[in-house]
Coordinates of C-alpha atoms and ligand atoms in Angstrom, one line a residue:
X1 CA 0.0 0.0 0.0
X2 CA 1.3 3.9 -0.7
X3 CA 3.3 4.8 2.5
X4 CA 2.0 8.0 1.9
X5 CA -1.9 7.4 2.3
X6 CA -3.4 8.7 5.3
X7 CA -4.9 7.0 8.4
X8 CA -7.9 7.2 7.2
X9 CA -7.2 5.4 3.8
X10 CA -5.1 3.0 6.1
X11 CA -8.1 2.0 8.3
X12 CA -10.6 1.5 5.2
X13 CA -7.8 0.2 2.3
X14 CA -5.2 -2.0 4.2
X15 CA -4.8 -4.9 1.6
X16 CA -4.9 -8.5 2.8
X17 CA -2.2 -10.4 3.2
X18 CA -3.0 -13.0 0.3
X19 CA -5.6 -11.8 -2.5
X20 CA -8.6 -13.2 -1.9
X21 CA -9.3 -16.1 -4.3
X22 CA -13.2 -14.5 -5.0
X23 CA -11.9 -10.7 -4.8
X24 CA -13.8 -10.7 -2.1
X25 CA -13.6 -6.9 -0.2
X26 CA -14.6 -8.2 3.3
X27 CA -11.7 -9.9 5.1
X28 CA -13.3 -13.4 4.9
X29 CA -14.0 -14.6 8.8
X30 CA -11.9 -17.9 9.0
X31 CA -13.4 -20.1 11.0
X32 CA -10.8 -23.1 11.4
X33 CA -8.2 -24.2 13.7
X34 CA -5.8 -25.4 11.9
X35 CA -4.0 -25.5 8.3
X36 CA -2.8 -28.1 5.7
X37 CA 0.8 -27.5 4.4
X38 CA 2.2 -29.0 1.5
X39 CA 5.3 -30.8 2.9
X40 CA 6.9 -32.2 5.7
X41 CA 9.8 -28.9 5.4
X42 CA 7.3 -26.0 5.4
X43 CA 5.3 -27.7 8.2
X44 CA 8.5 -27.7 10.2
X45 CA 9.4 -24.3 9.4
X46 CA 6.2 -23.1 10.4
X47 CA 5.7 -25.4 13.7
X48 CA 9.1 -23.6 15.1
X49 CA 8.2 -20.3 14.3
X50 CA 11.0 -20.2 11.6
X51 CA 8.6 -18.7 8.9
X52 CA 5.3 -16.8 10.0
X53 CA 2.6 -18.3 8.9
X54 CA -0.9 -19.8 10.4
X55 CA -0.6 -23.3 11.8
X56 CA -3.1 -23.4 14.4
X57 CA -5.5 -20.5 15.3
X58 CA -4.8 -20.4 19.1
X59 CA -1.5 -18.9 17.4
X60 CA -2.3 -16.9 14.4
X61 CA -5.3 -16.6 12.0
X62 CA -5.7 -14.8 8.7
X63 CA -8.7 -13.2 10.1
X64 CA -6.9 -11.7 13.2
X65 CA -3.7 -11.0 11.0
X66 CA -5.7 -8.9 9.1
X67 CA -6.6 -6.7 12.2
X68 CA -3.2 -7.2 13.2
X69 CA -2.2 -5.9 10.1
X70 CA -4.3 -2.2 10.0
X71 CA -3.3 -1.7 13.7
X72 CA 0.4 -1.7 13.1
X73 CA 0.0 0.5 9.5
X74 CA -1.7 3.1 11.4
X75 CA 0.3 3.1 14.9
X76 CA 4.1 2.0 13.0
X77 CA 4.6 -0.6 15.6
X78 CA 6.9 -3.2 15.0
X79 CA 4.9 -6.1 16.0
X80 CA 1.2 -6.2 16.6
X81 CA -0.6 -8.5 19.0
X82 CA -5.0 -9.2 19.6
X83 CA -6.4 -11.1 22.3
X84 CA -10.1 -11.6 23.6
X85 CA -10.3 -8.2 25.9
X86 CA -8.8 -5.9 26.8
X87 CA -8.0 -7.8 30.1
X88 CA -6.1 -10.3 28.4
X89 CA -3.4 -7.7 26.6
X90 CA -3.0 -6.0 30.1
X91 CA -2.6 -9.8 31.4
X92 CA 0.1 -11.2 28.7
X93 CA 2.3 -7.9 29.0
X94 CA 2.8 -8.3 33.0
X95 CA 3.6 -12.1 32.2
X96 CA 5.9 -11.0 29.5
X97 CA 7.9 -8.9 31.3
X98 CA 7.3 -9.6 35.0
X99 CA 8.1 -12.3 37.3
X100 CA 8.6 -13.4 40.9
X101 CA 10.1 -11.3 42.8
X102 CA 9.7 -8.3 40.3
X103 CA 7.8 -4.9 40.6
X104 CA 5.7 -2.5 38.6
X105 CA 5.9 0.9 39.3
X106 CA 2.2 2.4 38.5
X107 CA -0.5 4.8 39.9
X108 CA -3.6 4.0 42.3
X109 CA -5.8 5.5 39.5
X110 CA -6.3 2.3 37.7
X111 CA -9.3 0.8 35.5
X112 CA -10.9 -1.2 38.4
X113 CA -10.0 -5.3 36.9
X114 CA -6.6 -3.7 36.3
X115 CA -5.7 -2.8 39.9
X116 CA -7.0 -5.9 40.8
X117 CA -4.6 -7.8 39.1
X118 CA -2.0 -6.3 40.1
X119 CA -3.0 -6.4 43.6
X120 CA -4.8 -10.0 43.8
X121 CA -3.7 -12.1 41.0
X122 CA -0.2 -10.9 39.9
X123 CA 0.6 -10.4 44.0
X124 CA -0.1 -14.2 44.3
X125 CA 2.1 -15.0 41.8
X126 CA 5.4 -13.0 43.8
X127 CA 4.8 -9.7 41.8
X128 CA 4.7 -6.5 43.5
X129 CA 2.5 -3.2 42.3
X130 CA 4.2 -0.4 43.7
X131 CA 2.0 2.8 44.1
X132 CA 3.1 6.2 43.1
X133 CA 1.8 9.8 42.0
X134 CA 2.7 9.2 38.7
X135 CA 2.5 13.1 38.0
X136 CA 5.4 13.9 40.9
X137 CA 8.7 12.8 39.2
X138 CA 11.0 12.7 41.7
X139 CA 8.6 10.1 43.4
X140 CA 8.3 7.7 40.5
X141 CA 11.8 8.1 40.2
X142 CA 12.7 7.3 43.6
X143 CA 10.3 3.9 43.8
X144 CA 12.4 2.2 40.9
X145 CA 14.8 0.1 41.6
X146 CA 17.1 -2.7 39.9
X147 CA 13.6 -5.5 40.1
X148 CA 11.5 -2.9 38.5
X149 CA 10.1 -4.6 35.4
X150 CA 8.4 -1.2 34.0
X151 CA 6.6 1.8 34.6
X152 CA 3.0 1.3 34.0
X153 CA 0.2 3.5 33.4
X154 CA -3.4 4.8 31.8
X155 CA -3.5 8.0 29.9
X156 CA -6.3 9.2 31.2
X157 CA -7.2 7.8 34.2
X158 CA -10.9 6.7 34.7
X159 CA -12.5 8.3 36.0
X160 CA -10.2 10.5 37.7
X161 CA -9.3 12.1 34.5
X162 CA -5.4 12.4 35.4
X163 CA -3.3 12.8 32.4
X164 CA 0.6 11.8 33.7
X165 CA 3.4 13.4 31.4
X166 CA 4.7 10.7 28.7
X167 CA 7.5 12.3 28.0
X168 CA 8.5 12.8 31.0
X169 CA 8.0 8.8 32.2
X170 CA 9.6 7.6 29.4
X171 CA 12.6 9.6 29.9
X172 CA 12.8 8.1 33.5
X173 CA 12.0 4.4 32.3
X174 CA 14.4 4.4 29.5
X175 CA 17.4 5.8 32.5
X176 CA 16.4 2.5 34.5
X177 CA 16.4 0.6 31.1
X178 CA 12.7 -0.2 31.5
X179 CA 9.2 0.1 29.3
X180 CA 7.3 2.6 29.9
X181 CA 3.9 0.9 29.2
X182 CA 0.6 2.8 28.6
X183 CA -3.0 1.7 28.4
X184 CA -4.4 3.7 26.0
X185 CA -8.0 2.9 25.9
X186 CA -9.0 6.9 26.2
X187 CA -7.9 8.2 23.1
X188 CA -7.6 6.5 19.4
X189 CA -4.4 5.3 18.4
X190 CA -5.3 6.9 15.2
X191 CA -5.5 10.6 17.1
X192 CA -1.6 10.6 18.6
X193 CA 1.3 9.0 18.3
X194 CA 2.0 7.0 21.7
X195 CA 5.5 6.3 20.3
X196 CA 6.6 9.7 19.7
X197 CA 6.0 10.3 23.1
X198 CA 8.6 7.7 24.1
X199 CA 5.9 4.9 24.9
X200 CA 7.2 1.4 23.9
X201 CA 4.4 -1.0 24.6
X202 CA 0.7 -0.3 24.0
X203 CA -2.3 -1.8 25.1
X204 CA -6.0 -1.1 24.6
X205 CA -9.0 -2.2 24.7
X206 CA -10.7 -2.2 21.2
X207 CA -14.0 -3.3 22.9
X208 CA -14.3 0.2 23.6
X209 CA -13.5 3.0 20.4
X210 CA -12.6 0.7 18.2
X211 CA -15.1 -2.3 17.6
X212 CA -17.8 0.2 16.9
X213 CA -21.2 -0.4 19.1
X214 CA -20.0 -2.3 21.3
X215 CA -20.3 -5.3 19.2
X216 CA -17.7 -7.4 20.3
X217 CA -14.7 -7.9 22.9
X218 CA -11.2 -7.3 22.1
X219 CA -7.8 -6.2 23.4
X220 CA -4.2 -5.0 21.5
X221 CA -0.4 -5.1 22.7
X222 CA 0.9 -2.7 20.5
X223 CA 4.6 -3.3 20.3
X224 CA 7.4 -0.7 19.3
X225 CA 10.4 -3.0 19.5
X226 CA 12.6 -1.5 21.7
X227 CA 12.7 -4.1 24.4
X228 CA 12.8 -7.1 22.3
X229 CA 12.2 -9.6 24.9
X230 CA 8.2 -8.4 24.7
X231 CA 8.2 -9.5 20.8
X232 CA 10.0 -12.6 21.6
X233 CA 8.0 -13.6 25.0
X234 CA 4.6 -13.3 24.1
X235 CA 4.7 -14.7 20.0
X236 CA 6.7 -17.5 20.8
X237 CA 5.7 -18.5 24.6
X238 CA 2.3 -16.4 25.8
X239 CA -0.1 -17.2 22.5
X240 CA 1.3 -20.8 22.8
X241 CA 0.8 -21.1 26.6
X242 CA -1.7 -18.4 27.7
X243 CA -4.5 -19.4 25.2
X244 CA -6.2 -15.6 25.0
X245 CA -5.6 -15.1 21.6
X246 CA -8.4 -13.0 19.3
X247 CA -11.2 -15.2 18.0
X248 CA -11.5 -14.8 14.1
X249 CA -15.4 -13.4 14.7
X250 CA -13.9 -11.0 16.7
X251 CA -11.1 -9.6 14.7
X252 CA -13.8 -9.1 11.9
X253 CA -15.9 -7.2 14.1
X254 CA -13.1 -4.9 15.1
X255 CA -11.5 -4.8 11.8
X256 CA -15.2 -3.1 10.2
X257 CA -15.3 -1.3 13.6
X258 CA -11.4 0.2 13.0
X259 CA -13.1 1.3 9.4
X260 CA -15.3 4.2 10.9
X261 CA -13.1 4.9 13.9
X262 CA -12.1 8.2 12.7
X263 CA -15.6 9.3 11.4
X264 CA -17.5 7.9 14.8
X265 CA -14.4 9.5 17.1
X266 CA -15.2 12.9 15.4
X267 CA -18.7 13.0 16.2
X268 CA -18.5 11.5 19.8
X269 CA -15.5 13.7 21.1
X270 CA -17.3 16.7 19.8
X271 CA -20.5 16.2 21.3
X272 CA -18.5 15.3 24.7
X273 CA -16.6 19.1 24.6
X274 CA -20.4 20.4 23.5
X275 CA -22.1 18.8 25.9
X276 CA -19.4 19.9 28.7
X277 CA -19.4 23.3 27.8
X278 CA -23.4 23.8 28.1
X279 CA -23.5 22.2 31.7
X280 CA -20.2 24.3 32.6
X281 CA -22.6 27.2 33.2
X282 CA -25.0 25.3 36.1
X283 CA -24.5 25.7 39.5
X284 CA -26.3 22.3 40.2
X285 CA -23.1 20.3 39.1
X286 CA -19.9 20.3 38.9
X287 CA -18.3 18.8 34.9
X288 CA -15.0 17.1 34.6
X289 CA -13.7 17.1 31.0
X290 CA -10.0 17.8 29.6
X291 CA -12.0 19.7 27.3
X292 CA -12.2 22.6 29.3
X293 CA -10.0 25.5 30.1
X294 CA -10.3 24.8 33.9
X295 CA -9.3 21.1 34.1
X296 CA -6.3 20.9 35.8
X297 CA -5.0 18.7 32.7
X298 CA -6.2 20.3 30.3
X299 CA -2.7 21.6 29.2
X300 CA -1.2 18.3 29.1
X301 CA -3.9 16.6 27.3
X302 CA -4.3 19.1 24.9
X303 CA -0.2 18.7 24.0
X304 CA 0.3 15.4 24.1
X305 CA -3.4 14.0 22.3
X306 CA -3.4 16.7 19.1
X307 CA -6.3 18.5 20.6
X308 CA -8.7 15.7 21.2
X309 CA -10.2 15.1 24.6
X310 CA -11.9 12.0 24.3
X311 CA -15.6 11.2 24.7
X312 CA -15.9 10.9 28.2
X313 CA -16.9 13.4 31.2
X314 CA -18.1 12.9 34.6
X315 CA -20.8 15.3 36.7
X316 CA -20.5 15.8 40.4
X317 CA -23.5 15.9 42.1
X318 CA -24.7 16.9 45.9
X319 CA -24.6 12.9 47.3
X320 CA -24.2 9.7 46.1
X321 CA -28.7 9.6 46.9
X322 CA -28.0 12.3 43.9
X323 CA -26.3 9.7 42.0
X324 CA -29.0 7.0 42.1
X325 CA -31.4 9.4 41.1
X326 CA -30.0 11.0 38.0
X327 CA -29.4 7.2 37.2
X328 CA -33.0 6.0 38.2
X329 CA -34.0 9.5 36.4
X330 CA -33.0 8.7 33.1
X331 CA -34.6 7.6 30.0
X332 CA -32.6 8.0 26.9
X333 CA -28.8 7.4 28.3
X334 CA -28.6 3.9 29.0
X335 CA -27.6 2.8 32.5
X336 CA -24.6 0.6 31.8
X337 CA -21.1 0.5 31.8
X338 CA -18.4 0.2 28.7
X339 CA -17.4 3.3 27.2
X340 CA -17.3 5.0 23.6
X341 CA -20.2 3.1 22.3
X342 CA -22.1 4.4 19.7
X343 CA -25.4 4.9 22.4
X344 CA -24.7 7.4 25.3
X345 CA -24.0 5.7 28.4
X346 CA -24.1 6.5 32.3
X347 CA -23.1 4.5 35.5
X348 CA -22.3 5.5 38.6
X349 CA -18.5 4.3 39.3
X350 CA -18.9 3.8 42.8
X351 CA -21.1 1.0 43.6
X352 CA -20.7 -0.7 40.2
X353 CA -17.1 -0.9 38.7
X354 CA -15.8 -0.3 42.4
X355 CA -18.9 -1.8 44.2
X356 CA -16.8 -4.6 45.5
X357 CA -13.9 -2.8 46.9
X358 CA -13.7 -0.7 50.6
X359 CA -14.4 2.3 51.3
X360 CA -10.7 3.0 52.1
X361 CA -9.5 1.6 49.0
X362 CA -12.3 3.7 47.0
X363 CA -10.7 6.8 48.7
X364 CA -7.1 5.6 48.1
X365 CA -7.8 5.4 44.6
X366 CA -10.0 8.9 44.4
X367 CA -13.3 7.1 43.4
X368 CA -16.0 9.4 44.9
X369 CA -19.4 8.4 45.8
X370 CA -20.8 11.6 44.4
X371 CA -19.3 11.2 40.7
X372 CA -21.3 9.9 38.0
X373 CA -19.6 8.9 34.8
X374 CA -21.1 9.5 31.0
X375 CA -19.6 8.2 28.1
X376 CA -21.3 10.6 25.1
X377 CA -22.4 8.3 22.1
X378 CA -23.3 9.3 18.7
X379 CA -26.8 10.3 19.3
X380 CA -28.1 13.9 18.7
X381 CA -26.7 16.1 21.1
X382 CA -29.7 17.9 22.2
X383 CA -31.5 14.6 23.0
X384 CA -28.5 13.7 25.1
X385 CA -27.8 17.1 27.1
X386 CA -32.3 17.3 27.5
X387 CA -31.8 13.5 29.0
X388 CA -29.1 15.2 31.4
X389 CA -30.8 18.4 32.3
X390 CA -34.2 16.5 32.8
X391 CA -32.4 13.2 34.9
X392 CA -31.5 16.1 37.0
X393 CA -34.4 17.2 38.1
X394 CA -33.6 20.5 36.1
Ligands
PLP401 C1 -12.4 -1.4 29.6 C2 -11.0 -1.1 29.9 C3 -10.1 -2.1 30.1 C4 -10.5 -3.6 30.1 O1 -10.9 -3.9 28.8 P1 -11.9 -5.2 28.5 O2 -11.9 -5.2 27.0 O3 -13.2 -4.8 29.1 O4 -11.3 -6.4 29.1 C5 -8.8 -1.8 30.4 N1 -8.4 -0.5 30.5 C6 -9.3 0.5 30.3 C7 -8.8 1.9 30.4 C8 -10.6 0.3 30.0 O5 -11.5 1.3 29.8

């Protein structure tokens, strides 16, 4: 394909790997497990990894290459993984590159199942998360020490809406010889570059932006190859051993999903900054969105995600009573969780997402009782802010 096309072009007109013997312009869904070869040589070679090609679809697939494929022409990577969520990419990187008796430096504000595997699962296992304020440097820098497998974070935290400095991290990861590993499930690969900011492992979850509508799960390691070990580990050990590879169906889903990425992306994100803006001006609640002027992030974000704020906000009302009754209230936005779905979509962090952790931990992590979170769909923005405005008794 022309190096020169655009992401756009990219994400629509990334050739297959093979023609198709039919022409056909969908990426056929192959729904097999394993592959005849010609001879007893090329089976070999493919069997020990020697030449890259599907043997059995717990490993590789044509359907999930294919994904694969669009992913790493619009992000540059160097090596491009999918598995079944998002979940299971933030799984196989800690097994890549931790171990026993290893730590990961990372923040408190942490996507709920994430913090929990770090401090439940991975702690079982001899690994130890160690907590920091991932915006005070000298901290982060001080916590790192010769077992410190990387530094580990979200770029926008959720739904705290913290927005650490990449630069900054990676400058202090790359001194320790370390990844600096982001999750970045708030903002579309497609609208900054993670790896011009010095990030060298990606993960995401395309359930969210990318498979469109929520259609299907799915999660990426995006790989940029400077710490070949993560390459190495997880092609030729985690798909083998792990099992959490992308299902075919899947990869499909997300492929068609990563088609109109850019065009749904423009719509929600604006509709987030308009809908932010109008309930700015109400005394009755209190907005948080990087799209305004006043959020203490909004510098940062602005610099380091091209001017795009995502499609997420959160309202702060009087009590978390408040809370259940904007939720109880509504009748457009659905009460659920997920985010960046094409339907607008509220829940109330607290007693959902982080229903089944303390009170003190809540606090530790800054997850108030009083915060409601909206993800803004694609639906007419009037019908969404009215739903709001009404839901709050307004
Ligand atoms: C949803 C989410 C995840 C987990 O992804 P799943 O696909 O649900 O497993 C991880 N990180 C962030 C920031 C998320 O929003």
């Amino acid at each position: 394909m022309d190096k020169n096309f655009k992401k756009q072009t990219i994400a629509i007109d990334t050739p297959f790997a093979r023609r198709d013997p039919y022409g056909s312009i969908s990426i056929p869904i192959y729904n097999t497990v394993a592959y005849e070869f010609e001879n007893a040589a090329d089976m070999a070679d493919a069997f020990t990894g020697r030449v890259l090609v599907p043997d059995y679809s717990r490993v590789m697939n044509p359907t999930v290459s294919y994904f694969e494929d669009k992913v790493k022409a619009l992000t540059g990577a160097a090596n491009v993984f999918s598995f079944n969520s998002g979940m299971a990419a933030i799984s196989n990187i800690f097994l890549a590159i931790a171990g026993t008796g290893k730590n990961i430096v990372t923040s408190r504000h942490l996507f709920g199942n994430s913090y929990a595997l770090l401090t439940k699962t991975l702690k079982r296992f001899g690994v130890e998360a160690r907590f920091v304020d991932l915006t005070d440097i000298d901290a982060v820098d001080a916590v790192i020490d010769a077992d410190t497998s990387c530094i580990y974070l979200e770029i926008i935290t959720n739904p705290q809406m913290e927005v650490a400095d990449l630069r900054v991290l990676s400058e202090i990861a790359h001194r320790h010889n370390i990844p600096l590993v982001a999750d970045t499930t708030m903002i579309p690969f497609t609208k900054f570059s993670a790896k011009e900011l010095g990030v060298d492992v990606e993960v995401v979850s395309s359930t969210k932006y990318i498979s469109g509508g929520a259609t299907a799960l799915g999660g990426l390691i995006i790989d940029y190859g400077t710490f070949p070990e993560v390459n190495k580990t997880i092609r030729f050990e985690l798909l083998f051993n792990i099992g959490s590879y992308m299902t075919p169906q899947a990869a499909y889903m997300q492929s068609l999903g990563l088609e109109t990425l850019d065009a749904r992306y423009r719509v929600q994100s604006q509709n987030a900054v308009w809908i932010a803006r109008r309930l700015e001006g109400l005394k009755e609640v209190k907005v948080n969105s990087l799209a305004l002027d006043s959020h203490p992030y909004h510098e940062i974000a602005n610099e380091q995600f091209g001017g795009s704020y995502g499609a997420m906000l959160t309202l702060e009302l009087a009590s978390e009573q408040a809370c259940y009754d904007f939720i109880n209230n509504l009748k457009l936005i659905r009460r659920a969780t997920n985010l960046f779905d094409n339907k607008t979509l509220a829940i109330h962090p607290y007693s959902t997402i982080f229903g089944n952790f303390t009170p003190e931990e809540k606090a530790a992590m800054d997850v108030l009782p009083t915060l409601i979170r909206i993800s803004v769909g694609l639906e007419d923005i009037e019908d969404i802010y009215d739903d709001i405005i009404q839901a709050l008794g307004l």
